[in-house]
Amino acid sequence: MMKKTTLATLLVTSLLSLTANAQTDEQQTFKSELGPVTATTVVEGLEHPWALAFLPNQKGMLVTERPGHLRWVSPEGKLSAPITGVPQVWAKGQGGLLDVVLSPDFTNDRMVYLSFAEGGKDNKAGTAVGRGRLSDDLSKLNDFEVIFRQEPKLSTGNHFGSRMVFDRDGYLFIALGENNQRSTSQDLDKLQGTVVRIYPDGRIPDDNPFVGQKGARPEIWSYGHRNPQGAALNPWAGTLWTHEHGPKGGDEINLIERGKNYGWPLATHGIDYSSRPIPEAKGKTVEGTVAPHQVWEKSPGISGMTFYDGERFKPWQHNLFIGALADKDLIRLQLDGDKVVHEERLLGGLNGRIRDVRQSPDGYLYVLTDEDKGALYRVGLQ
Ligand SMILES: [Ca+2]
């Protein structure tokens, strides 16, 4: 009898909590080629959120806000106070607290990696990356240390990149913007407009392509990039994919190979914002540079990227999802092997600049809108 009462109480309680969730979790539905897409509001009122990373064991996620806050979001959508121990960031223009990724061995080492704009001399800034250990109660990062600095610091507020990806061998790749200093993307003695490859503690691997080359930075893995704000490891092939903003036109996806030149500003499908040609440009394709894997002649303003390899929504498998800032949308790219064979836009109805998209361990997509009052949405197929 006692047991039955307890069960009944539990049932009523859980029904009540379900009702409460239904009232607070606003859900919107949009048509798509593969069925209705749902976007459920998880958190509102985020200040220019930039990136998110999922904690293991259904413990929610970490979210960065560009002005300099890192917060924890519980699985139920509860937003924590700012986590302490985060570095001071240079929060001007496009600068601030940017990407967040967990160590591949996070369960043991609790290491959280942050990329951010760091101020230097003459009111200029560059991208930096550091790491700290997340406390068990998720309230602070302990012993934060900077492990990488983009040198020299040339940004007055634009083009910091930056996304971080660990590959299967545990190397850390960081995609860096050219600080809106176009020609520096071709200068091997600078870290502007590059993808760099380092060990998780910041040391430089001996087998990087420019190690030992006079006048070249040993951190560089590839160069000739403009402003990469998306990077992901292809889960089927283990290869590194990045994407970058073109100027006016010419957003690109690139498949990153060791030591290669990706062309900016010599090769571009875009033009200057003034509608004049890019002064250094020699054409859409230039010998000795790698052509983009995919290019948009009109720029959606792409940011954030994830391959979908979840079990929850089978029609999304082998698709690539990319956020769009200018177009305020989520881009779905259908892949056949590496080849992009179809494009669809999914979330124009949200009317938010989509800064990041990630796949959760339980197979949903989570997207962030980069607004004064940005939001986190859980996205699925009905
Ligand atoms: Ca290029």
mmCIF file of N, CA, C and O in Angstrom, residues 129-165:
data_model
loop_
_atom_site.group_PDB
_atom_site.id
_atom_site.type_symbol
_atom_site.label_atom_id
_atom_site.label_comp_id
_atom_site.label_asym_id
_atom_site.label_seq_id
_atom_site.Cartn_x
_atom_site.Cartn_y
_atom_site.Cartn_z
ATOM 1 N N VAL A 129 44.956 31.152 -27.095
ATOM 2 C CA VAL A 129 44.282 29.946 -26.602
ATOM 3 C C VAL A 129 44.904 29.556 -25.274
ATOM 4 O O VAL A 129 46.131 29.605 -25.113
ATOM 5 N N GLY A 130 44.046 29.215 -24.336
ATOM 6 C CA GLY A 130 44.544 28.738 -23.046
ATOM 7 C C GLY A 130 43.656 27.629 -22.518
ATOM 8 O O GLY A 130 42.632 27.283 -23.128
ATOM 9 N N ARG A 131 44.073 27.082 -21.393
ATOM 10 C CA ARG A 131 43.303 25.982 -20.820
ATOM 11 C C ARG A 131 43.337 26.046 -19.294
ATOM 12 O O ARG A 131 44.288 26.554 -18.694
ATOM 13 N N GLY A 132 42.280 25.538 -18.689
ATOM 14 C CA GLY A 132 42.194 25.454 -17.238
ATOM 15 C C GLY A 132 41.375 24.235 -16.848
ATOM 16 O O GLY A 132 40.648 23.672 -17.690
ATOM 17 N N ARG A 133 41.512 23.824 -15.588
ATOM 18 C CA ARG A 133 40.778 22.635 -15.115
ATOM 19 C C ARG A 133 39.447 23.044 -14.502
ATOM 20 O O ARG A 133 39.404 23.850 -13.578
ATOM 21 N N LEU A 134 38.383 22.451 -15.005
ATOM 22 C CA LEU A 134 37.044 22.770 -14.516
ATOM 23 C C LEU A 134 36.817 22.072 -13.172
ATOM 24 O O LEU A 134 37.009 20.857 -13.052
ATOM 25 N N SER A 135 36.416 22.868 -12.179
ATOM 26 C CA SER A 135 36.166 22.290 -10.852
ATOM 27 C C SER A 135 34.991 21.317 -10.910
ATOM 28 O O SER A 135 34.126 21.422 -11.789
ATOM 29 N N ASP A 136 34.943 20.390 -9.972
ATOM 30 C CA ASP A 136 33.887 19.373 -9.978
ATOM 31 C C ASP A 136 32.496 19.995 -9.866
ATOM 32 O O ASP A 136 31.529 19.461 -10.409
ATOM 33 N N ASP A 137 32.418 21.141 -9.168
ATOM 34 C CA ASP A 137 31.098 21.785 -9.028
ATOM 35 C C ASP A 137 30.800 22.739 -10.191
ATOM 36 O O ASP A 137 29.802 23.467 -10.162
ATOM 37 N N LEU A 138 31.664 22.730 -11.209
ATOM 38 C CA LEU A 138 31.459 23.490 -12.452
ATOM 39 C C LEU A 138 31.434 25.015 -12.229
ATOM 40 O O LEU A 138 30.903 25.752 -13.053
ATOM 41 N N SER A 139 32.003 25.489 -11.138
ATOM 42 C CA SER A 139 31.923 26.923 -10.831
ATOM 43 C C SER A 139 33.187 27.689 -11.213
ATOM 44 O O SER A 139 33.162 28.907 -11.312
ATOM 45 N N LYS A 140 34.334 26.966 -11.403
ATOM 46 C CA LYS A 140 35.548 27.718 -11.752
ATOM 47 C C LYS A 140 36.533 26.899 -12.598
ATOM 48 O O LYS A 140 36.536 25.663 -12.562
ATOM 49 N N LEU A 141 37.357 27.648 -13.330
ATOM 50 C CA LEU A 141 38.487 27.062 -14.048
ATOM 51 C C LEU A 141 39.727 27.302 -13.190
ATOM 52 O O LEU A 141 40.048 28.445 -12.862
ATOM 53 N N ASN A 142 40.407 26.247 -12.840
ATOM 54 C CA ASN A 142 41.604 26.377 -12.014
ATOM 55 C C ASN A 142 42.865 26.415 -12.875
ATOM 56 O O ASN A 142 42.948 25.730 -13.899
ATOM 57 N N ASP A 143 43.827 27.215 -12.431
ATOM 58 C CA ASP A 143 45.175 27.244 -13.032
ATOM 59 C C ASP A 143 45.137 27.508 -14.534
ATOM 60 O O ASP A 143 45.831 26.841 -15.305
ATOM 61 N N PHE A 144 44.329 28.481 -14.947
ATOM 62 C CA PHE A 144 44.260 28.777 -16.380
ATOM 63 C C PHE A 144 45.620 29.250 -16.883
ATOM 64 O O PHE A 144 46.260 30.102 -16.279
ATOM 65 N N GLU A 145 46.079 28.679 -17.991
ATOM 66 C CA GLU A 145 47.359 29.091 -18.591
ATOM 67 C C GLU A 145 47.195 29.241 -20.090
ATOM 68 O O GLU A 145 46.514 28.453 -20.744
ATOM 69 N N VAL A 146 47.814 30.303 -20.629
ATOM 70 C CA VAL A 146 47.802 30.517 -22.075
ATOM 71 C C VAL A 146 48.835 29.581 -22.702
ATOM 72 O O VAL A 146 49.988 29.532 -22.260
ATOM 73 N N ILE A 147 48.416 28.813 -23.712
ATOM 74 C CA ILE A 147 49.343 27.862 -24.359
ATOM 75 C C ILE A 147 49.706 28.285 -25.778
ATOM 76 O O ILE A 147 50.584 27.710 -26.401
ATOM 77 N N PHE A 148 48.983 29.291 -26.300
ATOM 78 C CA PHE A 148 49.250 29.712 -27.679
ATOM 79 C C PHE A 148 48.881 31.183 -27.848
ATOM 80 O O PHE A 148 47.854 31.624 -27.337
ATOM 81 N N ARG A 149 49.719 31.922 -28.579
ATOM 82 C CA ARG A 149 49.408 33.314 -28.918
ATOM 83 C C ARG A 149 49.652 33.544 -30.406
ATOM 84 O O ARG A 149 50.699 33.159 -30.930
ATOM 85 N N GLN A 150 48.683 34.172 -31.052
ATOM 86 C CA GLN A 150 48.868 34.596 -32.440
ATOM 87 C C GLN A 150 49.825 35.792 -32.430
ATOM 88 O O GLN A 150 49.562 36.793 -31.770
ATOM 89 N N GLU A 151 50.912 35.657 -33.165
ATOM 90 C CA GLU A 151 51.904 36.727 -33.209
ATOM 91 C C GLU A 151 52.209 37.106 -34.660
ATOM 92 O O GLU A 151 52.256 36.216 -35.517
ATOM 93 N N PRO A 152 52.426 38.402 -34.956
ATOM 94 C CA PRO A 152 52.254 39.543 -34.046
ATOM 95 C C PRO A 152 50.774 39.837 -33.816
ATOM 96 O O PRO A 152 49.924 39.232 -34.462
ATOM 97 N N LYS A 153 50.459 40.746 -32.896
ATOM 98 C CA LYS A 153 49.070 41.140 -32.666
ATOM 99 C C LYS A 153 48.747 42.311 -33.604
ATOM 100 O O LYS A 153 49.360 43.367 -33.500
ATOM 101 N N LEU A 154 47.808 42.103 -34.521
ATOM 102 C CA LEU A 154 47.554 43.102 -35.560
ATOM 103 C C LEU A 154 46.097 43.550 -35.664
ATOM 104 O O LEU A 154 45.778 44.403 -36.482
ATOM 105 N N SER A 155 45.211 42.976 -34.852
ATOM 106 C CA SER A 155 43.790 43.281 -35.039
ATOM 107 C C SER A 155 43.387 44.557 -34.308
ATOM 108 O O SER A 155 43.748 44.766 -33.157
ATOM 109 N N THR A 156 42.622 45.388 -35.016
ATOM 110 C CA THR A 156 42.000 46.534 -34.359
ATOM 111 C C THR A 156 40.531 46.231 -34.066
ATOM 112 O O THR A 156 39.754 47.121 -33.760
ATOM 113 N N GLY A 157 40.155 44.970 -34.181
ATOM 114 C CA GLY A 157 38.783 44.577 -33.833
ATOM 115 C C GLY A 157 38.170 43.542 -34.762
ATOM 116 O O GLY A 157 37.072 43.052 -34.502
ATOM 117 N N ASN A 158 38.911 43.180 -35.827
ATOM 118 C CA ASN A 158 38.319 42.270 -36.807
ATOM 119 C C ASN A 158 39.145 40.992 -37.021
ATOM 120 O O ASN A 158 40.346 40.971 -36.819
ATOM 121 N N HIS A 159 38.411 39.930 -37.426
ATOM 122 C CA HIS A 159 38.990 38.699 -37.984
ATOM 123 C C HIS A 159 39.950 37.978 -37.028
ATOM 124 O O HIS A 159 41.138 37.811 -37.324
ATOM 125 N N PHE A 160 39.411 37.518 -35.920
ATOM 126 C CA PHE A 160 40.192 36.709 -34.970
ATOM 127 C C PHE A 160 40.097 35.207 -35.282
ATOM 128 O O PHE A 160 40.756 34.399 -34.661
ATOM 129 N N GLY A 161 39.258 34.807 -36.211
ATOM 130 C CA GLY A 161 38.892 33.386 -36.327
ATOM 131 C C GLY A 161 37.781 33.159 -35.305
ATOM 132 O O GLY A 161 36.912 34.013 -35.212
ATOM 133 N N SER A 162 37.759 32.212 -34.450
ATOM 134 C CA SER A 162 38.761 31.185 -34.284
ATOM 135 C C SER A 162 38.063 29.940 -33.781
ATOM 136 O O SER A 162 37.212 30.022 -32.927
ATOM 137 N N ARG A 163 38.399 28.812 -34.370
ATOM 138 C CA ARG A 163 37.841 27.546 -33.872
ATOM 139 C C ARG A 163 38.971 26.587 -33.570
ATOM 140 O O ARG A 163 40.039 26.665 -34.181
ATOM 141 N N MET A 164 38.695 25.705 -32.635
ATOM 142 C CA MET A 164 39.687 24.702 -32.221
ATOM 143 C C MET A 164 39.121 23.300 -32.450
ATOM 144 O O MET A 164 37.950 23.058 -32.189
ATOM 145 N N VAL A 165 40.000 22.403 -32.887
ATOM 146 C CA VAL A 165 39.608 21.005 -33.100
ATOM 147 C C VAL A 165 40.756 20.095 -32.689
ATOM 148 O O VAL A 165 41.917 20.345 -33.064
#
